[in-house]
PDB file of C-alpha atoms in Angstrom:
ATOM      1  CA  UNK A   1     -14.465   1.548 -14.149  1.00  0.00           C
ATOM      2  CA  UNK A   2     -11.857  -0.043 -11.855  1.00  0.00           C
ATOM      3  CA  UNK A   3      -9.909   3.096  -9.864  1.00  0.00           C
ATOM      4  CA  UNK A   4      -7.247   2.878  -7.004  1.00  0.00           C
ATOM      5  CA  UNK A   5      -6.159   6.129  -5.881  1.00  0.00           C
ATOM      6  CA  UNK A   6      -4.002   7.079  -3.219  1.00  0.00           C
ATOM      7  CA  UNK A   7      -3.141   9.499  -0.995  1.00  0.00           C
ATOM      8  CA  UNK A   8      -1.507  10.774   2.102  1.00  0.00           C
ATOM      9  CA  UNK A   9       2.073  10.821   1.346  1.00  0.00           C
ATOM     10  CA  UNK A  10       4.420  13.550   1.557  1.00  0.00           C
ATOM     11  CA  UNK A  11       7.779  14.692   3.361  1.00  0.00           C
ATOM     12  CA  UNK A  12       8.776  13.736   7.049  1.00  0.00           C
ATOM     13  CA  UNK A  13      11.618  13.257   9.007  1.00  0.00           C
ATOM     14  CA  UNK A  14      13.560   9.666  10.121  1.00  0.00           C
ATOM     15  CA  UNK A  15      11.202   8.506  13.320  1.00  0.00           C
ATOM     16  CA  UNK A  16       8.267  10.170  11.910  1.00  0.00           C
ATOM     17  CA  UNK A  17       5.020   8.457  10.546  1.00  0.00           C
ATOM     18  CA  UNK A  18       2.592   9.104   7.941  1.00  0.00           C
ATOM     19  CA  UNK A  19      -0.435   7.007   6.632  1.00  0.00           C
ATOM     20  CA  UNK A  20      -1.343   6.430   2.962  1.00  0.00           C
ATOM     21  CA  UNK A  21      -4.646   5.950   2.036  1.00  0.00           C
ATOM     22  CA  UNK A  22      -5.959   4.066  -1.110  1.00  0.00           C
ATOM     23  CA  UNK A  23      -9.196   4.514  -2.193  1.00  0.00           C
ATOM     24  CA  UNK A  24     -11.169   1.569  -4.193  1.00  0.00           C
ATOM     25  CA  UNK A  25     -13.844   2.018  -6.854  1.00  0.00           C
ATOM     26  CA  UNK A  26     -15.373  -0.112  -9.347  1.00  0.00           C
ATOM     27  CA  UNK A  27     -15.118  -3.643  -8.346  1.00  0.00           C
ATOM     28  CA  UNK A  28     -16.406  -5.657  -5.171  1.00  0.00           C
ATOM     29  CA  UNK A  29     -14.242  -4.901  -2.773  1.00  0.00           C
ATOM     30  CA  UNK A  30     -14.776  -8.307  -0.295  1.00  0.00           C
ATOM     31  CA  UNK A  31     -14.029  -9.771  -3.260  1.00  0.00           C
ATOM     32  CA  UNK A  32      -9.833  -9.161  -3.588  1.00  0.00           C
ATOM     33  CA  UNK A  33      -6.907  -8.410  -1.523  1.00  0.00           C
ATOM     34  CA  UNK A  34      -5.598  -4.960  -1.895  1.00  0.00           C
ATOM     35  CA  UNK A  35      -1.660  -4.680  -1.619  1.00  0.00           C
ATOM     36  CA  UNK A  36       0.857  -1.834  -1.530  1.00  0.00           C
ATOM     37  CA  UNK A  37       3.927  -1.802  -3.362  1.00  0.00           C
ATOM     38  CA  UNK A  38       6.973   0.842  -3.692  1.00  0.00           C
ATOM     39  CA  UNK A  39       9.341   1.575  -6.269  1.00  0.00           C
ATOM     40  CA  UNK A  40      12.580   3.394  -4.673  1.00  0.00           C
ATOM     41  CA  UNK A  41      14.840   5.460  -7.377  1.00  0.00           C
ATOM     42  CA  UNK A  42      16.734   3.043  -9.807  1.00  0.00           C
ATOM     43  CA  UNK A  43      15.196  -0.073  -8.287  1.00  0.00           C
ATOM     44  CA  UNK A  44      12.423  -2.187  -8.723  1.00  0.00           C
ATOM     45  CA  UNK A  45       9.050  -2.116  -7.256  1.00  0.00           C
ATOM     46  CA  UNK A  46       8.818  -4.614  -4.361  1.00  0.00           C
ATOM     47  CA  UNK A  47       5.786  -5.468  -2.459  1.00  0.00           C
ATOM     48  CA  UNK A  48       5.507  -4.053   1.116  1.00  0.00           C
ATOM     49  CA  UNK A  49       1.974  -5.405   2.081  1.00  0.00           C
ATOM     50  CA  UNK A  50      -1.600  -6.706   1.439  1.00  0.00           C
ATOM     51  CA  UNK A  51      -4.829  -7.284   3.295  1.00  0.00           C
ATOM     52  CA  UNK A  52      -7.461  -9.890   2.175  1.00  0.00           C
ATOM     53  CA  UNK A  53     -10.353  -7.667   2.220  1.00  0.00           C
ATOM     54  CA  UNK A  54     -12.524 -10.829   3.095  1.00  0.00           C
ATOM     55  CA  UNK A  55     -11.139 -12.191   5.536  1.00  0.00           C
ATOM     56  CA  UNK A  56      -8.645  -9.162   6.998  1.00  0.00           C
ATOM     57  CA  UNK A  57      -5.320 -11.393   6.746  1.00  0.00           C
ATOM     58  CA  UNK A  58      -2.486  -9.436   6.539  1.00  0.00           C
ATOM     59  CA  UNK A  59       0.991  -9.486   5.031  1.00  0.00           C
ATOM     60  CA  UNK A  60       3.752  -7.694   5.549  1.00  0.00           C
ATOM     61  CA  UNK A  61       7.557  -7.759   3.806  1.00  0.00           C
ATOM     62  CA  UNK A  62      10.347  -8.063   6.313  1.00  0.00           C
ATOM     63  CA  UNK A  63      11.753  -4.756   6.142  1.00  0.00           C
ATOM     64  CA  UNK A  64       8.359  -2.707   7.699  1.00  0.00           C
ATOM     65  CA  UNK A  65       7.528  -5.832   9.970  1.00  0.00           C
ATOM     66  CA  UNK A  66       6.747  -4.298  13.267  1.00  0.00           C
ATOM     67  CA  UNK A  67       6.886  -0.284  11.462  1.00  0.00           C
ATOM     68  CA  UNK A  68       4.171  -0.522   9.268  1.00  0.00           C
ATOM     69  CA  UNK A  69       0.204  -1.687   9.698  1.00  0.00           C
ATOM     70  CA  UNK A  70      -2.008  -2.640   6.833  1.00  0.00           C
ATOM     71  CA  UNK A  71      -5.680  -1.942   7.254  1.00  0.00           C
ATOM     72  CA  UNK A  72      -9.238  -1.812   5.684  1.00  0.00           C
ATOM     73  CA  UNK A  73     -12.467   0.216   6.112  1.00  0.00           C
ATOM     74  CA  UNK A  74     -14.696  -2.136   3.954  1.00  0.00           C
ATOM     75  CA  UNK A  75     -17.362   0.217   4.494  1.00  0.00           C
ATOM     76  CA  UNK A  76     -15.607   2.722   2.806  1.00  0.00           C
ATOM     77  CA  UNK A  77     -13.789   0.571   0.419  1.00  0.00           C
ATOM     78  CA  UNK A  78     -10.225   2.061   1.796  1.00  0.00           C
ATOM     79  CA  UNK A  79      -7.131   0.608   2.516  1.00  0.00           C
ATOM     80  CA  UNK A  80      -4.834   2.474   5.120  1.00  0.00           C
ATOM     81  CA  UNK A  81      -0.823   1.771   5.459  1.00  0.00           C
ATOM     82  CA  UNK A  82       0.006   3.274   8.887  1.00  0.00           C
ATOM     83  CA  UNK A  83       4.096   4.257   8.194  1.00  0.00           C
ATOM     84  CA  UNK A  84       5.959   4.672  12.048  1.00  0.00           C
ATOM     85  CA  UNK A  85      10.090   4.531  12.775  1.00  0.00           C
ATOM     86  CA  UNK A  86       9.903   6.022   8.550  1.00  0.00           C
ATOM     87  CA  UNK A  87      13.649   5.503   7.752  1.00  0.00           C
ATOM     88  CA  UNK A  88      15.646   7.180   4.678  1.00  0.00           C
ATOM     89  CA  UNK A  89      15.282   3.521   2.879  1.00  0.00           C
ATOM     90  CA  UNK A  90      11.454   3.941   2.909  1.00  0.00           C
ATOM     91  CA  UNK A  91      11.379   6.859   0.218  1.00  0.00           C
ATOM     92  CA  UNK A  92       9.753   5.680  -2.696  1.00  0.00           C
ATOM     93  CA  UNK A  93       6.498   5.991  -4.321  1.00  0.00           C
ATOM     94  CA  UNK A  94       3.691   4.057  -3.053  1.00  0.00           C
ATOM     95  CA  UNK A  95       1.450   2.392  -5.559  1.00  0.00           C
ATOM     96  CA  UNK A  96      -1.381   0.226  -4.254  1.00  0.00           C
ATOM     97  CA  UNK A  97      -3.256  -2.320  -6.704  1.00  0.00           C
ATOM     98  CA  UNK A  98      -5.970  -5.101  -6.556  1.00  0.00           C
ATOM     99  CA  UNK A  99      -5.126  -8.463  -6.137  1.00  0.00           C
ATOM    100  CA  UNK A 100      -6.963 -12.120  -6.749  1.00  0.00           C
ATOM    101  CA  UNK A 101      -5.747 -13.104  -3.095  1.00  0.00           C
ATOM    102  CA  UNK A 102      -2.011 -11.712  -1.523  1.00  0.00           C
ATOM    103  CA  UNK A 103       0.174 -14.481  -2.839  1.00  0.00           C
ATOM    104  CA  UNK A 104      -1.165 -13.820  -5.967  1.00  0.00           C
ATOM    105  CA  UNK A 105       2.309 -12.524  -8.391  1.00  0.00           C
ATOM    106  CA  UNK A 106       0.254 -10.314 -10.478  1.00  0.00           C
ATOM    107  CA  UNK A 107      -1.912  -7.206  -9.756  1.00  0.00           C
ATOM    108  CA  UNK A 108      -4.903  -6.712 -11.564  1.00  0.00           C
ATOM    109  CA  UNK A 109      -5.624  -4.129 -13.945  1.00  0.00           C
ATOM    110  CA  UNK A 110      -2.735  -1.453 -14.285  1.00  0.00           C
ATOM    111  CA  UNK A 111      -0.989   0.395 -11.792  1.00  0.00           C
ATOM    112  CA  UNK A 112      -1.953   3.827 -11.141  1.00  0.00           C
ATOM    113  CA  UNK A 113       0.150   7.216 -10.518  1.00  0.00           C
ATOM    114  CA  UNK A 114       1.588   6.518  -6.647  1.00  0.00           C
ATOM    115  CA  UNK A 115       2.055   8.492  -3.897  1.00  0.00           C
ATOM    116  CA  UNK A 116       5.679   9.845  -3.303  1.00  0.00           C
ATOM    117  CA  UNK A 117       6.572   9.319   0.223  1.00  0.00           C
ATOM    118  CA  UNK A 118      10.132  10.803   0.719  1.00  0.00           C
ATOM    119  CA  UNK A 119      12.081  10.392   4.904  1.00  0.00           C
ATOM    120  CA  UNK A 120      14.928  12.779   5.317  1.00  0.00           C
ATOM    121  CA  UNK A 121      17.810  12.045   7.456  1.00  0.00           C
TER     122      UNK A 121
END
């Protein structure tokens, strides 16, 4: 059985950092990209970044370019997002899902429950 799950979010302040794990069972992990995505209240879920777990590329969207690091622990079939400079705009929850490569449009298999992540100002 195919399971993402994630962990490490939680409550901080603006300027402060946290990092979200996401934990991969089930499938060959070389084999896909892993991205994270966030759904903020009463909008809808964007992509904020992958990794291509075969060859380490990374991708980021433009609004945690230079705040946020995507990495991988293939040996442990985890995915870290490193969070620094958190602003109030980051709050969301933080879903990560398996991809066939990061410009892939659609995850596979469903998404899971998220991590809430929520930056006070």
């Amino acid at each position: 059985e195919v399971q993402l799950v994630e962990s490490g979010g939680g409550l901080v302040q603006a300027g402060g950092s946290l990092r979200l794990s996401c934990e991969a069972s089930g499938f060959t992990f070389d084999d896909y990209a892993i991205g994270w995505f966030r759904q903020a209240p009463g909008k809808g879920r964007e992509g904020v970044s992958c990794i291509s777990s075969s060859d380490g590329s990374t991708h980021y969207t433009d609004s945690v370019k230079g705040r946020f690091t995507i990495s991988s622990n293939n040996a442990k079939n985890t995915v870290y997002l490193q969070m620094n400079s958190l602003k109030p705009e980051d709050t969301a929850v933080y879903y990560c899902a398996r991809l066939s490569m990061c410009s892939s449009k659609l995850i596979l298999g469903s998404w899971g429950q998220g991590i809430q992540v929520t930056v006070s100002s």
